[in-house]
Short mmCIF file of C-alpha atoms in Angstrom, two decimals:
data_model
loop_
_atom_site.label_atom_id
_atom_site.label_comp_id
_atom_site.label_asym_id
_atom_site.label_seq_id
_atom_site.Cartn_x
_atom_site.Cartn_y
_atom_site.Cartn_z
CA MET A 1 89.86 100.93 121.74
CA LEU A 2 92.80 98.92 120.75
CA LYS A 3 91.13 95.67 121.94
CA ASN A 4 87.89 96.40 119.89
CA SER A 5 89.86 97.27 116.81
CA PHE A 6 91.67 93.97 117.12
CA LEU A 7 88.37 91.99 117.37
CA LEU A 8 87.00 93.68 114.30
CA PHE A 9 90.26 92.76 112.40
CA LEU A 10 89.70 89.18 113.28
CA LEU A 11 86.37 89.35 112.19
CA SER A 12 87.76 90.39 108.77
CA LEU A 13 89.78 87.18 108.60
CA SER A 14 93.01 89.00 108.07
CA VAL A 15 95.71 88.16 110.54
CA SER A 16 96.58 90.85 113.15
CA VAL A 17 99.09 91.43 115.80
CA SER A 18 99.63 93.43 119.49
CA GLY A 19 102.51 92.74 121.87
CA LYS A 20 104.38 93.11 125.10
CA VAL A 21 107.73 93.85 126.61
CA LEU A 22 109.83 90.71 126.24
CA PHE A 23 113.13 92.13 127.34
CA GLN A 24 114.47 95.23 129.06
CA GLN A 25 117.13 97.67 127.75
CA GLU A 26 118.45 101.02 128.94
CA GLU A 27 115.64 103.24 129.12
CA GLU A 28 117.17 105.61 126.73
CA TYR A 29 117.56 102.84 124.14
CA LYS A 30 114.29 100.99 124.63
CA TYR A 31 112.44 100.36 121.28
CA VAL A 32 108.87 101.33 121.97
CA ASP A 33 107.57 100.08 118.75
CA PHE A 34 108.21 96.48 119.70
CA ASN A 35 105.92 96.47 122.64
CA HIS A 36 102.07 97.06 122.46
CA GLY A 37 101.03 96.03 126.14
CA GLN A 38 99.33 92.81 125.32
CA LYS A 39 99.04 90.33 128.29
CA ASP A 40 100.52 86.82 128.24
CA ASN A 41 97.17 85.00 128.77
CA GLU A 42 95.40 86.69 125.83
CA ASN A 43 94.88 85.14 122.32
CA GLU A 44 95.28 81.53 123.68
CA GLU A 45 92.41 80.52 121.36
CA TRP A 46 94.92 80.75 118.46
CA ILE A 47 96.92 77.45 117.83
CA GLN A 48 98.81 76.14 115.02
CA SER A 49 97.01 73.42 113.28
CA ILE A 50 97.02 74.34 109.38
CA ARG A 51 99.60 72.31 107.24
CA ILE A 52 99.84 72.81 103.57
CA ILE A 53 99.71 69.60 101.33
CA GLU A 54 99.64 71.20 97.96
CA PRO A 55 100.87 73.32 96.37
CA ALA A 56 104.23 73.77 98.42
CA CYS A 57 104.64 77.07 100.08
CA ARG A 58 106.25 79.88 97.63
CA SER A 59 105.32 77.71 94.56
CA GLU A 60 104.98 79.31 91.24
CA VAL A 61 101.44 78.77 89.96
CA LYS A 62 99.15 79.71 87.04
CA GLY A 63 95.71 79.10 85.95
CA LYS A 64 93.18 76.86 87.80
CA ILE A 65 94.87 75.35 91.02
CA THR A 66 93.72 73.13 93.85
CA ILE A 67 94.77 74.00 97.37
CA THR A 68 94.81 71.16 99.85
CA PHE A 69 95.65 71.28 103.46
CA GLN A 70 95.17 69.50 106.82
CA ALA A 71 93.91 71.14 109.97
CA PRO A 72 93.66 68.45 112.62
CA GLY A 73 91.03 69.24 115.32
CA MET A 74 89.32 71.99 113.22
CA ASP A 75 85.72 71.86 111.82
CA LEU A 76 85.44 74.73 109.34
CA ALA A 77 87.66 76.82 107.12
CA LYS A 78 87.63 79.80 104.79
CA ALA A 79 90.05 81.10 102.25
CA LEU A 80 90.52 84.52 100.83
CA CYS A 81 92.80 86.32 98.38
CA TRP A 82 93.28 90.04 97.34
CA SER A 83 92.17 90.90 93.81
CA GLN A 84 92.72 93.89 91.49
CA PRO A 85 89.61 96.13 90.64
CA THR A 86 87.02 94.34 88.63
CA LYS A 87 83.79 95.46 86.83
CA ASP A 88 81.80 94.33 90.01
CA ASN A 89 84.19 95.73 92.47
CA PRO A 90 85.80 98.78 91.01
CA SER A 91 87.67 100.23 94.00
CA GLU A 92 91.00 101.59 93.15
CA TRP A 93 92.48 99.76 96.20
CA GLY A 94 91.33 96.30 95.00
CA HIS A 95 89.26 93.98 97.05
CA ASP A 96 89.09 90.79 99.03
CA VAL A 97 87.58 87.47 97.32
CA ASN A 98 86.25 84.81 99.20
CA LEU A 99 87.55 81.59 97.72
CA THR A 100 85.14 79.35 99.47
CA PRO A 101 81.86 81.46 99.27
CA ASP A 102 79.87 78.35 100.58
CA GLY A 103 82.09 77.63 103.48
CA LEU A 104 84.25 74.58 103.80
CA THR A 105 83.61 71.68 106.05
CA LEU A 106 86.68 69.84 106.83
CA GLU A 107 86.87 65.93 106.88
CA LYS A 108 87.34 64.07 110.22
CA ASP A 109 91.17 64.16 110.04
CA GLY A 110 90.88 67.98 109.11
CA THR A 111 91.46 67.80 105.46
CA GLY A 112 90.15 70.41 103.21
CA SER A 113 90.70 71.53 99.56
CA PHE A 114 89.46 74.25 97.29
CA THR A 115 90.11 75.56 93.84
CA MET A 116 90.89 78.91 92.49
CA ASP A 117 91.82 80.44 89.09
CA ALA A 118 95.03 82.15 89.49
CA ASP A 119 94.47 83.95 86.14
CA LYS A 120 91.85 86.06 87.74
CA PHE A 121 94.05 87.52 90.33
CA PRO A 122 97.06 89.86 90.22
CA ALA A 123 100.23 88.68 88.57
CA GLY A 124 103.41 88.28 90.90
CA PRO A 125 103.32 87.76 94.62
CA MET A 126 100.02 86.26 95.83
CA ASN A 127 99.09 85.49 99.50
CA VAL A 128 96.18 82.95 99.93
CA ARG A 129 94.95 83.31 103.59
CA ILE A 130 93.38 80.21 105.14
CA TYR A 131 91.30 80.56 108.40
CA ALA A 132 90.05 77.55 110.21
CA GLN A 133 88.00 77.10 113.65
CA ASN A 134 86.23 74.57 115.53
CA LYS A 135 83.29 74.33 117.73
CA ASP A 136 85.34 74.87 120.81
CA GLY A 137 86.48 78.25 119.75
CA PHE A 138 89.97 77.43 118.70
CA LYS A 139 91.25 78.93 115.44
CA ASP A 140 94.25 79.20 113.08
CA PHE A 141 95.32 81.19 110.39
CA PHE A 142 97.89 80.40 107.52
CA GLU A 143 99.26 82.57 104.88
CA LEU A 144 100.14 80.67 101.92
CA GLN A 145 102.61 82.59 99.69
CA LEU A 146 102.57 81.76 96.08
CA TYR A 147 103.84 83.37 92.80
CA ASN A 148 101.34 83.92 90.18
CA LYS A 149 102.97 83.39 86.67
CA GLY A 150 99.74 84.19 84.98
CA GLY A 151 97.13 86.56 86.19
CA VAL A 152 96.46 90.44 85.71
CA LYS A 153 99.13 93.01 85.88
CA TRP A 154 98.09 95.61 88.31
CA ASN A 155 100.02 98.29 90.25
CA GLN A 156 103.41 96.87 89.09
CA GLY A 157 106.29 99.31 89.21
CA ILE A 158 106.86 102.91 89.80
CA PRO A 159 103.70 105.02 89.32
CA LYS A 160 103.94 107.71 86.69
CA GLN A 161 102.64 110.40 88.96
CA ASP A 162 104.63 111.85 91.76
CA PRO A 163 103.31 111.15 95.34
CA PRO A 164 101.37 114.01 96.92
CA GLY A 165 103.79 113.93 99.94
CA ALA A 166 106.76 114.92 97.75
CA ARG A 167 105.21 118.19 96.55
CA GLY A 168 107.82 120.71 95.63
CA LEU A 169 110.66 118.22 95.54
CA LYS A 170 112.36 116.50 92.58
CA LEU A 171 113.22 112.92 92.03
CA VAL A 172 116.87 112.21 93.02
CA PHE A 173 116.86 108.31 93.53
CA TYR A 174 114.73 105.49 92.18
CA ASP A 175 114.83 101.73 91.76
CA ASP A 176 112.19 99.76 90.09
CA PHE A 177 114.12 96.51 90.71
CA ASP A 178 113.30 95.36 87.11
CA GLY A 179 116.80 94.78 86.05
CA PRO A 180 120.15 93.31 87.38
CA LEU A 181 120.80 93.82 90.98
CA SER A 182 123.87 95.89 92.34
CA ILE A 183 124.55 94.63 95.92
CA SER A 184 127.79 93.68 97.44
CA ASN A 185 128.68 92.54 100.97
CA ASP A 186 130.00 95.79 102.15
CA GLY A 187 128.39 98.00 99.56
CA ARG A 188 131.64 99.01 97.90
CA ASN A 189 131.37 99.02 94.03
CA ALA A 190 127.70 98.39 94.18
CA ARG A 191 124.63 100.43 94.63
CA TYR A 192 123.66 98.64 97.90
CA ASN A 193 125.20 97.27 101.15
CA ALA A 194 123.93 94.01 102.18
CA HIS A 195 124.66 94.82 105.84
CA LYS A 196 123.83 97.64 108.20
CA PRO A 197 126.68 100.19 107.95
CA ARG A 198 128.98 100.06 109.90
CA PHE A 199 127.67 97.99 112.50
CA GLY A 200 124.34 96.57 114.13
CA ASP A 201 123.03 93.76 112.14
CA PHE A 202 119.96 92.66 114.30
CA SER A 203 118.14 89.83 112.66
CA GLY A 204 118.10 86.45 114.44
CA TRP A 205 118.19 84.67 110.96
CA PRO A 206 121.53 86.60 109.95
CA PHE A 207 121.58 89.22 107.25
CA SER A 208 123.55 87.27 104.69
CA ASP A 209 126.47 87.89 102.01
CA VAL A 210 125.58 87.99 98.45
CA ASP A 211 128.44 85.73 97.27
CA GLY A 212 127.71 82.49 99.43
CA PRO A 213 125.28 79.70 99.39
CA ASP A 214 122.58 81.77 101.24
CA ASN A 215 122.33 84.83 98.91
CA PRO A 216 119.02 86.24 99.99
CA PHE A 217 118.44 88.45 97.04
CA GLU A 218 116.72 87.73 93.80
CA GLN A 219 115.34 89.84 91.07
CA VAL A 220 111.98 88.31 89.82
CA ASP A 221 110.04 90.03 86.93
CA THR A 222 109.81 93.64 88.36
CA TYR A 223 110.43 92.93 91.91
CA LEU A 224 113.28 92.57 94.50
CA LYS A 225 112.76 89.25 96.15
CA ILE A 226 114.25 88.91 99.68
CA LYS A 227 114.31 85.34 100.54
CA ALA A 228 114.43 84.28 104.27
CA ARG A 229 115.51 80.66 104.40
CA LYS A 230 116.95 78.22 107.03
CA ARG A 231 118.83 75.22 105.64
CA PRO A 232 119.34 72.28 107.82
CA GLY A 233 122.55 72.86 109.83
CA THR A 234 122.52 76.73 109.53
CA ASN A 235 121.36 79.64 111.58
CA GLY A 236 119.10 80.77 108.71
CA SER A 237 119.59 83.64 106.36
CA THR A 238 117.73 86.74 105.30
CA GLY A 239 118.41 90.12 103.63
CA LEU A 240 118.98 93.82 104.31
CA LEU A 241 119.78 96.66 101.68
CA ALA A 242 121.36 99.93 102.84
CA SER A 243 122.05 102.86 100.42
CA VAL A 244 125.60 103.65 101.60
CA ASN A 245 128.63 101.35 101.99
CA MET A 246 130.79 100.66 105.05
CA ASP A 247 132.76 103.71 104.42
CA GLY A 248 129.56 105.85 104.29
CA GLU A 249 129.82 106.46 100.83
CA GLY A 250 126.65 106.36 98.73
CA PHE A 251 123.25 107.69 98.69
CA TRP A 252 122.05 110.05 101.48
CA ALA A 253 118.75 112.09 101.11
CA LYS A 254 119.16 115.49 102.39
CA PRO A 255 115.99 117.29 103.83
CA PRO A 256 113.79 118.52 102.89
CA CYS A 257 113.24 115.13 101.17
CA TYR A 258 110.68 112.44 100.76
CA LEU A 259 111.32 108.82 100.80
CA GLU A 260 108.91 105.82 99.96
CA CYS A 261 108.93 102.23 99.36
CA ARG A 262 106.40 99.62 98.09
CA PHE A 263 106.54 96.06 99.46
CA THR A 264 104.54 92.97 100.79
CA GLY A 265 105.67 90.05 103.00
CA GLN A 266 104.29 87.34 105.04
CA SER A 267 102.73 87.52 108.46
CA ALA A 268 104.07 84.50 110.17
CA PRO A 269 105.95 84.15 113.59
CA GLY A 270 109.19 85.97 113.45
CA THR A 271 108.81 88.00 110.12
CA TRP A 272 109.81 91.59 110.52
CA PRO A 273 109.81 93.75 107.36
CA ALA A 274 110.97 97.31 107.49
CA PHE A 275 111.85 100.50 105.68
CA TRP A 276 113.61 103.03 107.81
CA THR A 277 116.54 105.82 107.65
CA ILE A 278 119.31 106.76 109.90
CA THR A 279 121.56 109.87 110.07
CA GLN A 280 124.55 108.30 111.96
CA LEU A 281 126.48 105.11 111.17
CA ASP A 282 128.90 105.05 114.18
CA ARG A 283 128.26 103.84 117.71
CA ASP A 284 127.84 106.32 120.64
CA VAL A 285 127.08 109.17 118.27
CA PRO A 286 123.80 110.89 118.62
CA GLY A 287 121.60 110.41 115.69
CA ASP A 288 118.06 109.87 114.42
CA GLU A 289 116.39 106.82 113.41
CA LEU A 290 113.01 107.13 111.44
CA ASP A 291 111.17 103.80 111.41
CA ILE A 292 108.67 104.41 108.42
CA VAL A 293 107.24 100.97 108.97
CA GLU A 294 107.98 97.99 111.24
CA ALA A 295 105.68 95.16 110.65
CA TYR A 296 105.54 92.14 113.07
CA GLY A 297 104.22 88.69 112.02
CA GLY A 298 102.53 86.09 113.97
CA VAL A 299 99.50 85.65 115.55
CA GLY A 300 98.61 83.66 118.94
CA LYS A 301 100.04 83.64 122.54
CA GLY A 302 103.48 84.72 122.78
CA ASN A 303 103.33 86.64 119.33
CA PRO A 304 102.84 90.24 118.28
CA ASN A 305 99.23 89.99 117.33
CA HIS A 306 99.71 93.37 115.80
CA VAL A 307 96.61 95.29 114.51
CA GLY A 308 98.61 97.06 111.72
CA TYR A 309 102.23 98.04 111.76
CA SER A 310 104.52 100.40 113.90
CA LEU A 311 106.29 103.71 113.11
CA VAL A 312 108.47 105.61 115.45
CA SER A 313 111.12 108.22 115.36
CA HIS A 314 114.00 107.50 117.59
CA PHE A 315 116.25 110.10 118.89
CA TRP A 316 119.26 108.22 119.99
CA GLY A 317 121.62 109.57 122.48
CA GLN A 318 119.91 112.93 122.77
CA LYS A 319 118.38 114.80 125.90
CA ASN A 320 116.81 117.92 126.65
CA PRO A 321 118.83 121.03 128.09
CA ASP A 322 117.50 119.81 131.66
CA GLY A 323 118.80 116.18 131.12
CA SER A 324 115.47 114.59 130.50
CA LYS A 325 115.11 112.19 127.62
CA LYS A 326 114.13 113.75 124.38
CA LYS A 327 110.43 112.90 123.43
CA GLU A 328 110.05 110.54 120.73
CA TYR A 329 106.94 110.05 118.47
CA ASP A 330 105.18 106.66 117.65
CA ARG A 331 102.20 105.30 116.38
CA VAL A 332 100.44 101.86 115.95
CA VAL A 333 98.82 102.34 112.47
CA PRO A 334 95.47 100.62 112.28
CA ILE A 335 95.73 99.77 108.62
CA MET A 336 92.53 97.76 108.50
CA GLU A 337 90.65 101.08 108.99
CA LEU A 338 92.58 102.92 106.06
CA GLY A 339 92.28 103.18 102.48
CA GLY A 340 91.55 99.65 101.04
CA LYS A 341 91.51 98.06 104.44
CA SER A 342 93.92 95.33 103.79
CA TYR A 343 96.82 94.02 105.78
CA TRP A 344 100.36 94.60 105.25
CA SER A 345 100.81 91.07 104.26
CA THR A 346 97.45 90.75 102.14
CA THR A 347 98.82 93.07 99.22
CA PHE A 348 101.28 95.57 98.42
CA HIS A 349 101.30 98.97 100.21
CA THR A 350 103.35 101.98 99.97
CA TYR A 351 105.13 103.38 103.06
CA ALA A 352 106.69 106.83 103.23
CA VAL A 353 108.05 109.78 105.19
CA TYR A 354 108.44 113.49 104.35
CA ILE A 355 111.38 115.15 106.35
CA GLY A 356 110.90 118.74 106.32
CA LEU A 357 112.76 121.47 107.98
CA ASP A 358 109.93 122.22 110.10
CA GLU A 359 107.70 118.99 110.30
CA THR A 360 108.14 115.21 109.72
CA ILE A 361 105.15 113.42 108.21
CA TYR A 362 104.61 109.59 107.80
CA TYR A 363 102.27 108.26 105.02
CA PHE A 364 100.61 104.94 104.28
CA ASP A 365 99.38 104.60 100.83
CA ASP A 366 99.49 108.24 100.52
CA ILE A 367 97.21 108.75 103.63
CA GLU A 368 99.00 110.91 106.49
CA VAL A 369 99.33 108.61 109.74
CA LEU A 370 101.45 110.92 111.81
CA ARG A 371 103.04 114.20 111.93
CA HIS A 372 105.45 115.98 114.40
CA PRO A 373 108.05 118.67 114.82
CA THR A 374 111.39 117.57 112.83
CA ASN A 375 113.94 116.91 115.43
CA GLU A 376 117.18 118.92 114.80
CA GLU A 377 119.36 115.81 113.92
CA SER A 378 116.69 114.81 111.36
CA LYS A 379 117.80 117.97 109.35
CA ASN A 380 120.96 116.12 108.53
CA PRO A 381 121.30 113.85 105.43
CA HIS A 382 119.68 110.20 105.88
CA VAL A 383 120.66 106.69 104.87
CA PHE A 384 117.60 104.49 103.82
CA LEU A 385 117.40 100.77 104.58
CA ILE A 386 115.05 98.05 103.53
CA ASN A 387 115.13 94.58 105.27
CA TYR A 388 113.24 91.41 106.12
CA ALA A 389 114.45 90.39 109.64
CA ILE A 390 113.55 87.33 111.15
CA GLY A 391 113.46 87.45 114.86
CA GLY A 392 116.25 89.10 116.69
CA ILE A 393 116.47 92.02 118.87
CA SER A 394 112.65 92.65 118.88
CA GLY A 395 112.46 89.51 121.06
CA TRP A 396 109.55 88.02 119.18
CA PRO A 397 109.80 84.14 118.68
CA VAL A 398 110.39 82.56 115.35
CA ASP A 399 108.47 79.64 114.24
CA LEU A 400 108.52 78.96 110.53
CA GLU A 401 108.61 75.32 110.61
CA ARG A 402 105.10 74.85 108.84
CA TYR A 403 106.07 77.25 106.18
CA GLY A 404 109.04 75.02 105.14
CA ASN A 405 111.56 77.38 107.29
CA GLY A 406 111.14 79.97 104.76
CA SER A 407 109.37 83.30 103.86
CA ASP A 408 109.60 86.06 101.17
CA MET A 409 109.36 89.83 100.96
CA TYR A 410 108.80 91.45 97.74
CA VAL A 411 109.89 94.98 97.07
CA ASP A 412 108.27 96.69 94.14
CA TYR A 413 110.15 99.99 94.31
CA VAL A 414 111.90 102.56 96.24
CA ARG A 415 112.06 106.22 95.21
CA VAL A 416 113.47 109.32 96.94
CA TYR A 417 112.65 113.17 96.32
CA ALA A 418 114.57 115.94 97.62
CA LYS A 419 115.17 119.74 96.89
CA GLU A 420 118.94 119.40 96.19
CA ASN A 421 120.65 116.92 93.88
CA ILE A 422 122.86 114.34 95.83
CA ASN A 423 126.55 113.76 95.59
CA TYR A 424 126.97 110.03 95.46
CA SER A 425 130.60 109.66 96.38
CA ILE A 426 130.67 111.37 99.89
CA PRO A 427 128.05 111.95 102.57
CA PRO A 428 126.62 115.50 101.99
CA LYS A 429 127.00 117.98 104.89
#
């Protein structure tokens, strides 16, 4: 079933991903969501050929633009971009637009170009997806991140209505990222911590400080932009936000509560956006980690080739009375079959979890995707984290050379609902 879904996904011309065990850990601490059982010899037809000539990756654009690329060894190409609802396609989810409806036959050296009117597409982050193939069955996929300075304002900012999953709760925290950012290296004297408290940064390109040359955070229009970059001579840099500082002070969400975040990123080898919660900050202390979304970028042999995204409830350091490992819950969410049927990198999506005293429920664009009994530890307060990891402990390779050693994650908003008001100075009990 997974393989059939993957093939259907490729036919839709949106990149996908499924994986394998790349490293071993203690059984108790294995991250099941990193591993999807794909064999080494699968997806060998995917190769890296496409290189963008213009505009440069992550450029600002508006109006009519020409996109030129080279894909040596490829014969045909196709390009797509997600659109807001239109008169002809009024779906509330938006829809895909084929930018090359007549197909694109490449020149002998693999050069191809096409034009698009950016003003007819959503303003803000834009992902132009280019697909190329040849007569021998080899193919490539390139996500060209751009920022549309023109375009149509659509689904920007916090919705006026409360999410259905937060029914019966009140809004206790929100950030629309439409003003100055409040982030410090340790979270003290700021709203957010730029590192995982109090230990455990896990990205291959390090989560970086805000006061150095590699500050990964930028406020753009109504978005938080998390910039992953690798300057020559460095190990790279990228960003994480945590809602408490290194002293454990800050925002904790006490169940029953509901947390959601809306974002988009780029699917490329090594990209790993996530929104998640933890109940403990210290080593060797039992605690829960709820991975609301972990998305793995990259397609081809040795890459995740993920059909959607992963979610998992980790119950760290906890066992049943008989000494057996406590059952955890996880799911690979086939998002190309849900809602508007668009990938996590194609357009913005909302990822959420309701942590009740009896049940924990995960949502994708307000669609329930997993439900399980609430673990006892999860009834304690939760810290939330948002990050754009690049490689790291997942074991997946990093290869962003053809993207100019950079990639962007855009966070539209985060909001939290709970039954009780929150004390922002100390962790609530």
